[in-house]
mmCIF file of C-alpha atoms and ligand atoms in Angstrom:
data_model
loop_
_atom_site.group_PDB
_atom_site.id
_atom_site.type_symbol
_atom_site.label_atom_id
_atom_site.label_comp_id
_atom_site.label_asym_id
_atom_site.label_seq_id
_atom_site.Cartn_x
_atom_site.Cartn_y
_atom_site.Cartn_z
ATOM 1 C CA MET A 280 0.000 0.000 0.000
ATOM 2 C CA SER A 281 1.410 3.415 -0.887
ATOM 3 C CA LYS A 282 2.114 5.798 1.978
ATOM 4 C CA CYS A 283 -0.185 8.712 2.714
ATOM 5 C CA ILE A 284 1.755 11.890 1.981
ATOM 6 C CA PHE A 285 -0.085 13.879 4.670
ATOM 7 C CA CYS A 286 0.598 11.176 7.302
ATOM 8 C CA GLU A 287 4.253 11.502 6.296
ATOM 9 C CA ILE A 288 4.047 15.270 6.869
ATOM 10 C CA ALA A 289 2.312 14.757 10.233
ATOM 11 C CA ALA A 290 5.114 12.392 11.266
ATOM 12 C CA GLY A 291 7.789 14.855 10.129
ATOM 13 C CA ARG A 292 9.204 12.386 7.604
ATOM 14 C CA ILE A 293 8.829 14.680 4.620
ATOM 15 C CA PRO A 294 9.365 18.430 4.543
ATOM 16 C CA ALA A 295 6.490 20.825 5.107
ATOM 17 C CA SER A 296 6.209 24.412 6.243
ATOM 18 C CA ILE A 297 4.355 23.952 9.504
ATOM 19 C CA VAL A 298 2.144 26.808 10.660
ATOM 20 C CA TYR A 299 0.882 25.138 13.842
ATOM 21 C CA GLU A 300 0.715 21.675 15.359
ATOM 22 C CA ASP A 301 -0.672 20.018 18.455
ATOM 23 C CA ASN A 302 -1.500 16.457 19.416
ATOM 24 C CA MET A 303 -4.586 16.356 17.157
ATOM 25 C CA THR A 304 -3.942 18.735 14.262
ATOM 26 C CA VAL A 305 -1.291 20.023 11.892
ATOM 27 C CA ALA A 306 -1.598 23.229 9.845
ATOM 28 C CA PHE A 307 0.881 23.695 7.009
ATOM 29 C CA MET A 308 1.433 25.683 3.828
ATOM 30 C CA ASP A 309 -0.085 24.294 0.625
ATOM 31 C CA ILE A 310 2.718 23.511 -1.797
ATOM 32 C CA HIS A 311 0.673 24.836 -4.764
ATOM 33 C CA PRO A 312 -1.002 27.886 -3.229
ATOM 34 C CA VAL A 313 -3.996 29.448 -4.967
ATOM 35 C CA ASN A 314 -2.902 32.720 -3.332
ATOM 36 C CA PRO A 315 -0.107 33.549 -0.866
ATOM 37 C CA GLY A 316 -1.030 32.300 2.611
ATOM 38 C CA HIS A 317 -2.964 29.207 1.423
ATOM 39 C CA VAL A 318 -2.934 26.907 4.473
ATOM 40 C CA LEU A 319 -4.124 23.308 4.918
ATOM 41 C CA VAL A 320 -5.340 22.108 8.307
ATOM 42 C CA MET A 321 -5.551 18.359 8.871
ATOM 43 C CA PRO A 322 -6.052 15.874 11.680
ATOM 44 C CA ARG A 323 -2.832 14.166 12.725
ATOM 45 C CA ARG A 324 -4.583 10.783 12.492
ATOM 46 C CA HIS A 325 -5.407 9.385 9.099
ATOM 47 C CA PHE A 326 -9.073 9.723 8.120
ATOM 48 C CA GLU A 327 -9.803 9.551 4.429
ATOM 49 C CA THR A 328 -12.895 11.753 4.342
ATOM 50 C CA LEU A 329 -14.953 13.935 6.659
ATOM 51 C CA SER A 330 -17.441 11.150 7.284
ATOM 52 C CA ASP A 331 -14.666 8.849 8.544
ATOM 53 C CA MET A 332 -13.585 11.377 11.169
ATOM 54 C CA ASP A 333 -14.967 11.538 14.738
ATOM 55 C CA GLU A 334 -16.724 14.704 15.886
ATOM 56 C CA THR A 335 -14.239 15.477 18.671
ATOM 57 C CA THR A 336 -11.404 15.638 16.158
ATOM 58 C CA GLY A 337 -13.611 17.611 13.771
ATOM 59 C CA MET A 338 -14.477 20.201 16.408
ATOM 60 C CA HIS A 339 -10.844 20.750 17.300
ATOM 61 C CA LEU A 340 -9.877 20.864 13.633
ATOM 62 C CA PHE A 341 -12.400 23.603 13.007
ATOM 63 C CA GLN A 342 -11.191 25.550 16.023
ATOM 64 C CA ILE A 343 -7.708 25.613 14.516
ATOM 65 C CA VAL A 344 -9.128 26.540 11.103
ATOM 66 C CA MET A 345 -10.843 29.534 12.704
ATOM 67 C CA ARG A 346 -7.621 30.640 14.377
ATOM 68 C CA VAL A 347 -5.579 30.358 11.180
ATOM 69 C CA GLU A 348 -8.275 32.209 9.248
ATOM 70 C CA GLN A 349 -8.172 35.037 11.765
ATOM 71 C CA ALA A 350 -4.374 35.166 11.564
ATOM 72 C CA LEU A 351 -4.457 35.458 7.764
ATOM 73 C CA ARG A 352 -6.758 38.460 8.089
ATOM 74 C CA ASN A 353 -4.728 40.185 10.802
ATOM 75 C CA MET A 354 -1.096 39.465 10.078
ATOM 76 C CA GLU A 355 1.240 42.141 8.821
ATOM 77 C CA GLY A 356 2.296 41.554 5.236
ATOM 78 C CA LEU A 357 -0.780 39.562 4.235
ATOM 79 C CA ARG A 358 -3.997 41.065 5.649
ATOM 80 C CA CYS A 359 -6.254 39.167 3.295
ATOM 81 C CA GLU A 360 -9.584 40.748 2.505
ATOM 82 C CA GLY A 361 -11.566 37.507 2.372
ATOM 83 C CA THR A 362 -11.158 33.749 2.589
ATOM 84 C CA HIS A 363 -12.539 30.523 1.216
ATOM 85 C CA LEU A 364 -12.725 27.359 3.278
ATOM 86 C CA LEU A 365 -12.674 24.304 1.042
ATOM 87 C CA GLN A 366 -12.843 20.665 2.018
ATOM 88 C CA ASN A 367 -13.054 18.033 -0.720
ATOM 89 C CA ASN A 368 -14.336 14.527 -0.032
ATOM 90 C CA ASN A 369 -13.736 11.686 -2.508
ATOM 91 C CA THR A 370 -12.520 11.839 -6.080
ATOM 92 C CA ALA A 371 -16.021 12.766 -7.300
ATOM 93 C CA ALA A 372 -15.498 16.058 -5.449
ATOM 94 C CA GLY A 373 -11.911 16.537 -6.607
ATOM 95 C CA GLN A 374 -10.115 15.192 -3.522
ATOM 96 C CA ASP A 375 -6.518 14.531 -4.568
ATOM 97 C CA VAL A 376 -4.996 13.634 -1.196
ATOM 98 C CA PRO A 377 -7.121 11.053 0.653
ATOM 99 C CA HIS A 378 -6.420 12.413 4.143
ATOM 100 C CA VAL A 379 -8.975 14.908 5.477
ATOM 101 C CA HIS A 380 -7.820 18.505 5.203
ATOM 102 C CA ILE A 381 -9.419 21.923 5.101
ATOM 103 C CA HIS A 382 -8.062 24.540 2.731
ATOM 104 C CA ILE A 383 -7.966 28.121 3.956
ATOM 105 C CA ILE A 384 -7.536 30.239 0.861
ATOM 106 C CA PRO A 385 -6.898 33.957 1.307
ATOM 107 C CA ARG A 386 -8.625 36.279 -1.142
ATOM 108 C CA PHE A 387 -7.798 39.796 -2.193
ATOM 109 C CA ALA A 388 -9.861 42.228 -4.233
ATOM 110 C CA ASP A 389 -8.999 41.815 -7.926
ATOM 111 C CA ASP A 390 -6.681 38.838 -7.304
ATOM 112 C CA GLY A 391 -7.987 37.216 -10.487
ATOM 113 C CA VAL A 392 -8.804 33.910 -8.760
ATOM 114 C CA GLN A 393 -11.862 32.212 -10.276
ATOM 115 C CA PHE A 394 -13.898 30.503 -7.597
ATOM 116 C CA HIS A 395 -17.560 30.359 -8.455
ATOM 117 C CA LEU A 396 -20.209 27.757 -7.758
ATOM 118 C CA ARG A 397 -22.270 27.164 -10.859
ATOM 119 C CA THR A 398 -25.666 27.130 -9.176
ATOM 120 C CA GLY A 399 -28.725 25.573 -10.756
ATOM 121 C CA PRO A 400 -32.307 26.720 -11.204
ATOM 122 C CA THR A 401 -34.490 27.230 -8.109
ATOM 123 C CA PRO A 402 -36.473 24.058 -7.298
ATOM 124 C CA ASP A 403 -40.045 24.540 -6.126
ATOM 125 C CA ARG A 404 -40.583 24.862 -2.380
ATOM 126 C CA GLU A 405 -42.206 21.421 -2.110
ATOM 127 C CA ALA A 406 -39.125 19.751 -3.547
ATOM 128 C CA LEU A 407 -36.831 21.729 -1.227
ATOM 129 C CA ASN A 408 -38.983 20.890 1.804
ATOM 130 C CA ALA A 409 -39.054 17.189 0.890
ATOM 131 C CA LEU A 410 -35.270 17.112 0.646
ATOM 132 C CA ALA A 411 -34.864 19.069 3.880
ATOM 133 C CA ASP A 412 -37.091 16.554 5.704
ATOM 134 C CA ALA A 413 -35.295 13.555 4.165
ATOM 135 C CA ILE A 414 -31.885 14.932 5.143
ATOM 136 C CA GLU A 415 -33.041 15.615 8.698
ATOM 137 C CA LEU A 416 -34.308 12.041 8.909
ATOM 138 C CA ALA A 417 -30.920 10.769 7.735
ATOM 139 C CA MET A 418 -29.027 12.770 10.375
HETATM 140 P P1 AMP B 877 -7.366 18.239 -2.404
HETATM 141 O O1 AMP B 877 -7.740 18.316 -3.840
HETATM 142 O O2 AMP B 877 -8.373 18.930 -1.514
HETATM 143 O O3 AMP B 877 -7.076 16.823 -1.962
HETATM 144 O O4 AMP B 877 -6.063 19.120 -2.269
HETATM 145 C C1 AMP B 877 -4.799 18.623 -2.005
HETATM 146 C C2 AMP B 877 -3.899 19.803 -1.775
HETATM 147 O O5 AMP B 877 -2.700 19.333 -1.193
HETATM 148 C C3 AMP B 877 -3.492 20.559 -3.047
HETATM 149 O O6 AMP B 877 -3.864 21.932 -2.911
HETATM 150 C C4 AMP B 877 -1.992 20.380 -3.116
HETATM 151 O O7 AMP B 877 -1.323 21.517 -3.593
HETATM 152 C C5 AMP B 877 -1.625 20.085 -1.666
HETATM 153 N N1 AMP B 877 -0.426 19.277 -1.492
HETATM 154 C C6 AMP B 877 -0.122 18.101 -2.089
HETATM 155 N N2 AMP B 877 1.071 17.641 -1.659
HETATM 156 C C7 AMP B 877 1.521 18.543 -0.748
HETATM 157 C C8 AMP B 877 2.693 18.641 0.060
HETATM 158 N N3 AMP B 877 3.650 17.712 0.020
HETATM 159 N N4 AMP B 877 2.825 19.702 0.874
HETATM 160 C C9 AMP B 877 1.863 20.655 0.920
HETATM 161 N N5 AMP B 877 0.738 20.621 0.194
HETATM 162 C C10 AMP B 877 0.558 19.586 -0.632
HETATM 163 ZN ZN1 ZN B 878 -2.889 10.043 6.012
#
């Protein structure tokens, strides 16, 4: 079985520019940043997708994401004007590295980055309500 590259980073066996680490999470610089300051935050333990991860880890992960996001807004020399959080699950959603991670992508006015959801037509309210009820039932 091939090694997980993000587990290797978490273990310090391959180089990474670490922003922050603790016993549950590691935040590090994306090697192909969309914009300067693009950070990935991941659990130290290997979980392939969000749905494999336990909620305790997820809560802590998001706490660190919030702190990094705040830092990107406040820090001298970056002071981003907006951010995207992105978290891909499975190849159908474009996940390249099968170890849960959240992208924090700084945005600047007129940075030229294209990041748009191609939204569809508005379903009728009945269809939306039926889906809302079905999802709640599945939770
Ligand atoms: P995703 O499509 O959400 O799985 O994104 C994977 C991200 O990991 C991409 O943005 C890559 O640039 C980034 N990446 C891949 N290998 C490394 C690495 N060795 N160090 C830092 N970032 C990496
Ligand atoms: Zn891994």
